[in-house]
Coordinates of C-alpha atoms (C1' of nucleotides) in Angstrom, one line a residue:
Chain A
M1 CA 2.9 3.5 -1.8
K2 CA 3.2 1.6 1.4
L3 CA 3.1 -2.0 2.5
S4 CA 1.1 -2.4 5.7
T5 CA 2.6 -3.7 8.9
R6 CA 1.0 -7.1 8.1
G7 CA 3.8 -8.0 5.7
K8 CA 6.5 -7.0 8.2
Y9 CA 4.9 -8.9 11.1
G10 CA 4.3 -11.8 8.9
L11 CA 8.0 -11.8 8.0
Y12 CA 9.1 -11.6 11.6
A13 CA 6.9 -14.6 12.5
M14 CA 8.3 -16.7 9.7
F15 CA 11.8 -15.6 10.4
D16 CA 11.2 -16.6 14.1
L17 CA 9.8 -20.0 13.0
A18 CA 12.6 -20.6 10.7
K19 CA 15.2 -20.0 13.4
H20 CA 13.5 -22.5 15.7
A21 CA 12.6 -25.0 13.1
G22 CA 13.1 -28.6 14.5
E23 CA 12.4 -27.7 18.1
G24 CA 8.8 -28.7 18.0
P25 CA 5.6 -26.5 18.0
R26 CA 6.4 -22.9 18.8
A27 CA 3.7 -21.2 20.8
L28 CA 2.2 -17.8 19.7
Q29 CA 3.5 -16.5 23.0
S30 CA 7.1 -17.1 22.0
I31 CA 6.7 -15.8 18.5
A32 CA 5.1 -12.6 19.7
A33 CA 8.1 -12.1 21.9
T34 CA 9.7 -10.2 18.9
G35 CA 7.3 -7.3 19.7
V36 CA 4.3 -8.0 17.6
P37 CA 0.9 -7.7 19.4
K38 CA -0.1 -11.2 20.2
Q39 CA -3.8 -11.3 19.2
Y40 CA -3.0 -9.4 16.0
L41 CA -0.2 -11.9 15.1
E42 CA -2.6 -14.8 15.7
Q43 CA -4.7 -13.4 12.8
L44 CA -1.7 -13.3 10.5
L45 CA -0.6 -16.8 11.5
G46 CA -4.1 -17.9 10.6
N47 CA -3.5 -16.5 7.1
L48 CA -0.1 -18.1 6.9
R49 CA -1.6 -21.5 7.9
R50 CA -4.3 -21.2 5.3
A51 CA -1.6 -20.4 2.6
G52 CA 0.1 -23.6 3.7
L53 CA 3.3 -21.9 5.0
V54 CA 2.8 -23.0 8.5
S55 CA 1.1 -25.8 10.2
T56 CA -0.3 -26.0 13.8
V57 CA -0.6 -28.3 16.7
R58 CA -3.7 -27.5 18.9
G59 CA -3.9 -28.1 22.6
A60 CA -1.3 -28.0 25.4
Q61 CA 2.3 -27.9 24.2
G62 CA 0.9 -26.9 20.8
G63 CA 2.1 -24.1 18.6
Y64 CA 3.1 -23.3 15.1
L65 CA 5.5 -25.1 12.7
I66 CA 7.0 -24.0 9.4
T67 CA 6.1 -26.5 6.8
R68 CA 8.7 -26.1 4.1
P69 CA 12.5 -25.6 3.8
T70 CA 13.5 -22.0 4.1
N71 CA 14.7 -21.8 0.6
E72 CA 11.4 -22.7 -0.7
I73 CA 9.6 -19.8 0.9
S74 CA 9.8 -16.5 -0.8
L75 CA 8.9 -13.0 0.3
L76 CA 6.1 -13.2 -2.2
N77 CA 4.6 -16.3 -0.6
I78 CA 4.6 -14.5 2.8
I79 CA 3.2 -11.1 1.6
D80 CA 0.5 -12.6 -0.5
A81 CA -0.6 -14.8 2.4
V82 CA -0.9 -11.9 5.0
E83 CA -1.8 -9.0 2.7
G84 CA -3.4 -10.5 -0.3
P85 CA -2.1 -10.2 -3.8
I86 CA -0.4 -7.0 -5.0
E87 CA -2.8 -5.0 -6.9
L88 CA -2.3 -1.5 -8.4
S89 CA -5.7 0.2 -8.1
E90 CA -8.1 -2.1 -9.9
C91 CA -6.6 -1.7 -13.4
T92 CA -4.9 -5.0 -13.6
S93 CA -7.0 -7.3 -11.5
D94 CA -10.1 -7.4 -13.5
E95 CA -10.5 -6.7 -17.2
H96 CA -13.9 -5.2 -16.8
T97 CA -13.5 -2.7 -14.1
C98 CA -11.7 -0.2 -16.5
E99 CA -13.7 0.6 -19.6
R100 CA -10.5 1.6 -21.4
S101 CA -9.2 -2.0 -21.1
C102 CA -7.4 -2.6 -24.3
G103 CA -6.9 0.9 -25.6
C104 CA -5.5 2.0 -22.2
P105 CA -1.8 2.1 -22.1
V106 CA -1.9 2.7 -18.3
R107 CA -3.4 -0.7 -18.0
W108 CA -0.5 -2.2 -19.9
V109 CA 2.1 -0.4 -17.9
W110 CA 0.4 -1.2 -14.6
Q111 CA 0.5 -4.9 -15.5
Q112 CA 4.3 -4.6 -16.1
V113 CA 4.9 -3.0 -12.8
T114 CA 2.9 -5.7 -11.1
D115 CA 4.7 -8.5 -12.8
S116 CA 8.0 -6.8 -11.9
I117 CA 7.2 -6.4 -8.3
N118 CA 6.0 -9.9 -7.9
A119 CA 9.1 -11.3 -9.6
E120 CA 11.4 -9.4 -7.3
L121 CA 9.5 -10.5 -4.2
D122 CA 9.7 -14.1 -5.4
K123 CA 13.5 -13.9 -5.9
I124 CA 14.1 -13.3 -2.1
K125 CA 13.7 -16.4 0.0
L126 CA 13.5 -16.8 3.6
S127 CA 16.9 -18.5 3.6
D128 CA 18.5 -15.3 2.3
M129 CA 17.5 -13.6 5.5
L130 CA 18.9 -16.2 7.7
I131 CA 22.4 -16.0 6.3
Q132 CA 22.4 -12.3 6.2
P133 CA 25.2 -10.9 8.5
C134 CA 25.0 -7.6 10.4
E135 CA 26.1 -5.1 7.7
S136 CA 23.0 -3.4 6.5
E137 CA 24.6 0.0 7.1
E138 CA 27.7 -0.5 5.1
R139 CA 26.1 -1.9 2.0
T140 CA 23.4 0.6 1.4
H141 CA 25.4 2.2 -1.5
E142 CA 26.3 -1.1 -3.4
K143 CA 22.9 -2.8 -3.1
D144 CA 22.1 -4.1 -6.5
H145 CA 24.5 -6.8 -7.2
L146 CA 23.1 -9.6 -5.1
H147 CA 19.8 -10.4 -6.9
G148 CA 19.8 -8.1 -9.9
Chain B
M1 CA -0.7 -4.0 -1.1
K2 CA -2.3 -1.5 -3.4
L3 CA -1.1 1.5 -5.1
S4 CA -3.6 4.3 -4.7
T5 CA -5.5 6.1 -7.5
R6 CA -3.1 9.0 -7.3
G7 CA -0.4 7.1 -9.3
K8 CA -2.9 6.1 -11.9
Y9 CA -4.4 9.5 -12.3
G10 CA -1.0 11.1 -12.3
L11 CA -0.1 8.8 -15.1
Y12 CA -3.3 9.6 -17.0
A13 CA -2.4 13.3 -16.9
M14 CA 1.2 12.9 -17.9
F15 CA 0.1 10.7 -20.7
D16 CA -2.4 13.2 -21.9
L17 CA 0.1 16.0 -21.6
A18 CA 2.6 13.9 -23.5
K19 CA 0.2 13.3 -26.3
H20 CA -0.6 17.0 -26.6
A21 CA 3.0 18.3 -26.2
G22 CA 3.8 21.2 -28.5
E23 CA 0.1 22.5 -28.7
G24 CA 0.7 25.1 -26.0
P25 CA -0.7 25.2 -22.5
R26 CA -3.2 22.5 -21.8
A27 CA -6.0 23.4 -19.5
L28 CA -7.0 21.3 -16.5
Q29 CA -10.4 21.0 -18.1
S30 CA -9.0 19.3 -21.1
I31 CA -6.8 16.9 -19.1
A32 CA -9.6 15.9 -16.8
A33 CA -11.7 14.8 -19.9
T34 CA -10.0 11.5 -19.4
G35 CA -12.3 10.9 -16.5
V36 CA -10.5 12.1 -13.5
P37 CA -12.3 14.4 -11.1
K38 CA -11.1 17.9 -12.0
Q39 CA -10.4 19.4 -8.6
Y40 CA -8.7 16.2 -7.5
L41 CA -6.5 16.2 -10.5
E42 CA -5.5 19.8 -9.9
Q43 CA -3.9 18.6 -6.6
L44 CA -2.0 16.0 -8.4
L45 CA -0.8 18.4 -11.1
G46 CA 0.4 20.6 -8.2
N47 CA 2.5 17.7 -7.0
L48 CA 3.8 17.2 -10.6
R49 CA 4.7 20.8 -10.9
R50 CA 6.6 20.9 -7.6
A51 CA 8.5 17.8 -8.8
G52 CA 9.4 19.7 -11.9
L53 CA 7.7 17.3 -14.3
V54 CA 5.2 19.9 -15.6
S55 CA 5.2 23.7 -15.7
T56 CA 2.2 25.9 -15.6
V57 CA 1.0 29.1 -17.4
R58 CA -1.4 31.1 -15.2
G59 CA -4.2 33.3 -16.4
A60 CA -6.5 33.1 -19.4
Q61 CA -5.3 30.6 -22.1
G62 CA -3.1 29.1 -19.4
G63 CA -2.6 25.6 -18.6
Y64 CA -0.1 22.8 -18.1
L65 CA 3.0 21.8 -20.0
I66 CA 5.2 18.8 -19.9
T67 CA 8.7 20.0 -19.2
R68 CA 11.0 17.1 -20.5
P69 CA 11.1 14.7 -23.4
T70 CA 8.9 11.6 -22.7
N71 CA 11.9 9.2 -22.7
E72 CA 13.4 11.2 -19.8
I73 CA 10.3 10.7 -17.6
S74 CA 10.0 7.4 -15.8
L75 CA 7.1 5.9 -13.9
L76 CA 9.2 6.3 -10.8
N77 CA 9.4 10.1 -11.3
I78 CA 5.5 10.3 -11.6
I79 CA 4.7 8.0 -8.8
D80 CA 7.2 9.6 -6.4
A81 CA 5.7 13.0 -7.3
V82 CA 2.1 12.1 -6.7
E83 CA 2.3 9.4 -4.0
G84 CA 5.6 10.1 -2.3
P85 CA 8.4 7.7 -2.1
I86 CA 7.8 3.9 -2.0
E87 CA 8.1 2.9 1.6
L88 CA 7.5 -0.5 3.1
S89 CA 6.3 0.2 6.6
E90 CA 8.8 2.6 8.1
C91 CA 11.6 0.1 8.3
T92 CA 13.6 1.5 5.3
S93 CA 12.9 5.2 5.3
D94 CA 14.5 6.1 8.6
E95 CA 17.3 4.5 10.4
H96 CA 15.9 5.5 13.8
T97 CA 12.3 4.2 13.7
C98 CA 13.2 0.6 14.1
E99 CA 15.1 -0.3 17.2
R100 CA 16.4 -3.5 15.7
S101 CA 18.2 -1.5 12.9
C102 CA 21.4 -3.3 12.2
G103 CA 20.7 -6.7 13.8
C104 CA 17.3 -6.9 11.9
P105 CA 17.3 -9.1 8.8
V106 CA 13.8 -7.8 7.9
R107 CA 15.2 -4.4 7.6
W108 CA 17.9 -5.6 5.1
V109 CA 15.3 -7.5 3.0
W110 CA 12.9 -4.6 3.0
Q111 CA 15.7 -2.4 1.6
Q112 CA 16.4 -4.9 -1.1
V113 CA 12.7 -5.0 -2.2
T114 CA 12.5 -1.1 -2.1
D115 CA 15.5 -0.8 -4.3
S116 CA 14.3 -3.4 -6.7
I117 CA 10.9 -1.9 -7.1
N118 CA 12.3 1.6 -7.6
A119 CA 14.7 0.2 -10.3
E120 CA 11.8 -1.5 -12.2
L121 CA 9.7 1.7 -12.1
D122 CA 12.5 3.8 -13.3
K123 CA 13.0 1.5 -16.4
I124 CA 9.6 2.2 -17.7
K125 CA 9.4 5.6 -19.4
L126 CA 6.5 7.7 -20.5
S127 CA 7.8 7.1 -24.1
D128 CA 7.2 3.4 -23.7
M129 CA 3.5 4.0 -23.2
L130 CA 3.1 6.2 -26.2
I131 CA 4.4 3.6 -28.6
Q132 CA 2.4 0.7 -27.0
P133 CA 0.0 -0.7 -29.5
C134 CA -3.4 -2.4 -28.6
E135 CA -2.3 -5.8 -27.6
S136 CA -2.4 -6.0 -23.9
E137 CA -4.6 -9.1 -24.0
E138 CA -2.4 -11.2 -26.2
R139 CA 0.9 -10.5 -24.4
T140 CA -0.1 -11.3 -20.7
H141 CA 1.7 -14.7 -21.0
E142 CA 4.9 -13.4 -22.5
K143 CA 5.3 -10.5 -20.4
D144 CA 8.9 -10.5 -19.2
H145 CA 11.1 -10.1 -22.1
L146 CA 10.7 -6.5 -22.7
H147 CA 12.4 -4.8 -19.8
G148 CA 13.7 -7.7 -17.9
Chain C
dC1 C1' -11.8 45.2 -15.2
dG2 C1' -13.8 41.0 -15.8
dA3 C1' -13.3 36.4 -17.7
dT4 C1' -10.3 32.7 -17.5
dA5 C1' -7.6 29.4 -15.2
dC6 C1' -4.1 28.0 -11.9
dC7 C1' -3.0 27.9 -6.5
dC8 C1' -4.0 26.2 -2.1
dG9 C1' -5.5 25.2 2.6
dA10 C1' -9.6 23.4 5.0
dT11 C1' -13.1 20.1 5.5
dG12 C1' -15.6 15.8 5.3
dA13 C1' -17.3 11.1 4.1
dA14 C1' -15.7 6.5 3.5
dA15 C1' -12.5 3.0 3.6
dA16 C1' -8.6 0.7 5.3
dC17 C1' -5.7 -0.4 9.1
dA18 C1' -4.3 -2.1 13.5
dC19 C1' -5.6 -3.9 16.8
dT20 C1' -9.0 -5.9 20.7
dC21 C1' -12.7 -8.8 22.6
dG22 C1' -14.9 -12.8 23.9
dG23 C1' -16.1 -17.1 23.2
dG24 C1' -15.2 -21.8 21.0
dT25 C1' -12.5 -26.1 20.4
dA26 C1' -8.8 -29.4 20.5
dT27 C1' -5.1 -31.7 23.2
dC28 C1' -2.2 -33.0 27.0
dG29 C1' -1.2 -34.5 31.7
dA30 C1' -2.7 -35.7 36.2
Chain D
dT1 C1' -12.8 -36.7 34.3
dC2 C1' -11.1 -32.4 34.6
dG3 C1' -8.6 -28.3 34.1
dA4 C1' -4.9 -26.0 32.1
dT5 C1' -2.9 -24.8 27.8
dA6 C1' -3.0 -23.0 23.4
dC7 C1' -4.9 -22.6 18.8
dC8 C1' -9.4 -20.8 16.2
dC9 C1' -12.3 -17.1 14.6
dG10 C1' -16.0 -13.7 13.8
dA11 C1' -17.1 -9.4 15.4
dG12 C1' -16.3 -4.7 17.1
dT13 C1' -13.5 -0.2 17.8
dG14 C1' -10.7 3.7 17.6
dT15 C1' -7.3 5.8 14.6
dT16 C1' -5.3 7.0 10.2
dT17 C1' -5.4 7.4 5.3
dT18 C1' -7.5 8.1 1.0
dC19 C1' -10.4 10.4 -2.0
dA20 C1' -12.1 13.7 -3.1
dT21 C1' -15.0 18.7 -2.6
dC22 C1' -15.4 23.6 -1.4
dG23 C1' -14.4 28.2 -1.2
dG24 C1' -11.5 31.8 -1.7
dG25 C1' -7.0 33.8 -3.6
dT26 C1' -3.9 35.2 -7.4
dA27 C1' -2.0 35.9 -12.1
dT28 C1' -2.9 36.8 -17.0
dC29 C1' -5.2 37.9 -21.3
dG30 C1' -8.1 40.8 -24.1

DNA sequence: CGATACCCGATGAAAACACTCGGGTATCGA
DNA sequence: TCGATACCCGAGTGTTTTCATCGGGTATCG
């Protein structure tokens, strides 16, 4: 089970835009300075724009702008935008793809997991990342008292 | 973001073995009757065996046996066994793959999400599936009071 | 000793992923 | 007006992962 790089890159981009909020449009060039391939990032920013998380200004001196306060943007918003909705191998998304449907307990449990993951992703906001100090190493063993 | 079929198939297999616990070794043939490709399922059962979730009896009249009570086997156990650990694009698994490491808030947030998902998966036991009646349709709108 | 049934590494087709390319369009400033 | 800037976007491409399938090996039972 793996999230693709899209989610990570999207998060980098949003994080960068959040840090430079209020400075006017930020060019792709600048955002990509974090190490993400420029033209690939452009695609992802397109997704973020269509999801309403960023807006754009075209033309010279143009660029990307974050549209909402950072505490109103969750990880779920970002990941949904760049990767599409979380989906556990067909069972949960469409009632008709699995002939077991109602009698199938796997279907029920899959739905539970999907809901849980979405809920967890929605708890973490972009603003949480901005205030996070440099101590990821020290807190790996006492990790579940912040949002749990 | 998609969980592969491995997890689902692994779950089908464990569910089948749980239902037929106490009936002696259950042959691959019988387990695959749930609709999973036989030889593919064999691979997954190998993973489940190496993870200690099932044991095997070789030779004629041989087959697979569940090793623990169903309330001691969680979704996390099964998914870890057949898909490997949950991993959100390298950031969390190895300290050295990401040069940002400590200063990177993405790394921190990724760790949060990984921990949360693992915790949720570990809450759901195989025994929860066995007692689940046929009402997945009705409860989709009141889903988060059971384990949350 | 042969039928049964698990064990396991190799192979192969198909899909997903991670980009890359090339051209288009809107805006600014001179 | 014109050119530089910078976003827009569909299509193409090489690599990796996934989802199996195949074929032979080994253990056990009767």
